[in-house]
Tab-separated table of C-alpha atoms in Angstrom:
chain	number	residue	atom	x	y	z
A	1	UNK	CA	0.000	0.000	0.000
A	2	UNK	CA	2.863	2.243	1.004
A	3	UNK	CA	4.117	1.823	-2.807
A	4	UNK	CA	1.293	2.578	-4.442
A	5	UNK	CA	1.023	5.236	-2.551
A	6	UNK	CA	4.709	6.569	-3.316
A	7	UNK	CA	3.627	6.041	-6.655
A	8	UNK	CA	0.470	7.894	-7.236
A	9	UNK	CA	2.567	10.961	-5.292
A	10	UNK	CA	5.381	10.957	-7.765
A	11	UNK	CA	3.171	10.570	-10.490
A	12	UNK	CA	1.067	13.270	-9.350
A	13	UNK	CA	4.238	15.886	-9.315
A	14	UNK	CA	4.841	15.019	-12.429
A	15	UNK	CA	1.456	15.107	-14.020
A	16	UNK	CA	1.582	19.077	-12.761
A	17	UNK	CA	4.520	19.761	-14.116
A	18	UNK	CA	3.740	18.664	-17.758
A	19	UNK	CA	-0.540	19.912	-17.332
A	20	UNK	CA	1.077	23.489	-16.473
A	21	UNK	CA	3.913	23.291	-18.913
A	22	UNK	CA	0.875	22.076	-21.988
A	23	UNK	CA	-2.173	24.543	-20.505
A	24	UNK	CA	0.777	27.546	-21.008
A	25	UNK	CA	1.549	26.364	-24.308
A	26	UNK	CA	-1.539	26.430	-25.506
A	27	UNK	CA	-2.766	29.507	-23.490
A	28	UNK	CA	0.017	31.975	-23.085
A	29	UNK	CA	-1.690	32.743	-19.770
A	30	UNK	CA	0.822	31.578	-16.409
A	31	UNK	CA	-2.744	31.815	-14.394
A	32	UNK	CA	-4.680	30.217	-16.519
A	33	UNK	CA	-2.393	27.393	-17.043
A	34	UNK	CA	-1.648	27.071	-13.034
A	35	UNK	CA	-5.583	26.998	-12.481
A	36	UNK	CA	-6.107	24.497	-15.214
A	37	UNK	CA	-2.822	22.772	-14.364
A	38	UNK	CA	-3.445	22.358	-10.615
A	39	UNK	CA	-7.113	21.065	-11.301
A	40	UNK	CA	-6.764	18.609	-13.773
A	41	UNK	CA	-3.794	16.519	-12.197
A	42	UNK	CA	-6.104	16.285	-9.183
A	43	UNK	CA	-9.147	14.879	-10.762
A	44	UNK	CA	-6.561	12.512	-13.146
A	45	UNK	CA	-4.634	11.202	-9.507
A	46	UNK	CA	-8.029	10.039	-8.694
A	47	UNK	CA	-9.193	8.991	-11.639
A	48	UNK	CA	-5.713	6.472	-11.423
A	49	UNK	CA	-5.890	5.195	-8.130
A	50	UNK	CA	-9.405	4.260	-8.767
A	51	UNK	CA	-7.543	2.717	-12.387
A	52	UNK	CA	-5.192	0.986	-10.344
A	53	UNK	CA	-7.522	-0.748	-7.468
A	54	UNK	CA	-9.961	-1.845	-10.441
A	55	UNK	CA	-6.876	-3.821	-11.776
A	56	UNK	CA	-5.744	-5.223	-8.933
A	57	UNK	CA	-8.896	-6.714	-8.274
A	58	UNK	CA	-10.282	-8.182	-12.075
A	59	UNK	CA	-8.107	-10.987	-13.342
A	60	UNK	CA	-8.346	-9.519	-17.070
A	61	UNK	CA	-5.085	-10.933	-18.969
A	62	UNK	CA	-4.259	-12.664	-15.716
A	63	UNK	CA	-3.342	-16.412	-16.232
A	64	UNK	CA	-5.126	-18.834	-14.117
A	65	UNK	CA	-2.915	-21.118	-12.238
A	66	UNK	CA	-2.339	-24.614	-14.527
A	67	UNK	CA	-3.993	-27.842	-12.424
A	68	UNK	CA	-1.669	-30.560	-11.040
């Protein structure tokens, strides 16, 4: 748990980084880009955890174990 958690932090830091770098690309505006760029990391760090515990959990692609 500890690990995913590390994970969805780091991931989060860098999801910022590259929605503030994009939103000022395409906006020219440092605000605008900071709003959008501190908004939509947050929803998309939830939207991934939720991703992640989904997977975990259905055994999609998973192989089943062979019988002796």
């Amino acid at each position: 748990m500890v690990r995913n958690i590390a994970k969805t932090a780091t991931y989060s830091v860098m999801h910022l980084s590259v929605a503030v770098t994009v939103a000022y690309a395409l906006s020219g505006d440092w605000r605008i880009a900071l709003s959008i760029g501190v908004i939509e990391p947050i929803v998309q760090t939830v939207a991934y955890a939720v991703h992640e515990k989904v997977w975990t959990r259905v055994n999609f692609w998973r192989r089943e174990p062979e019988a002796a």
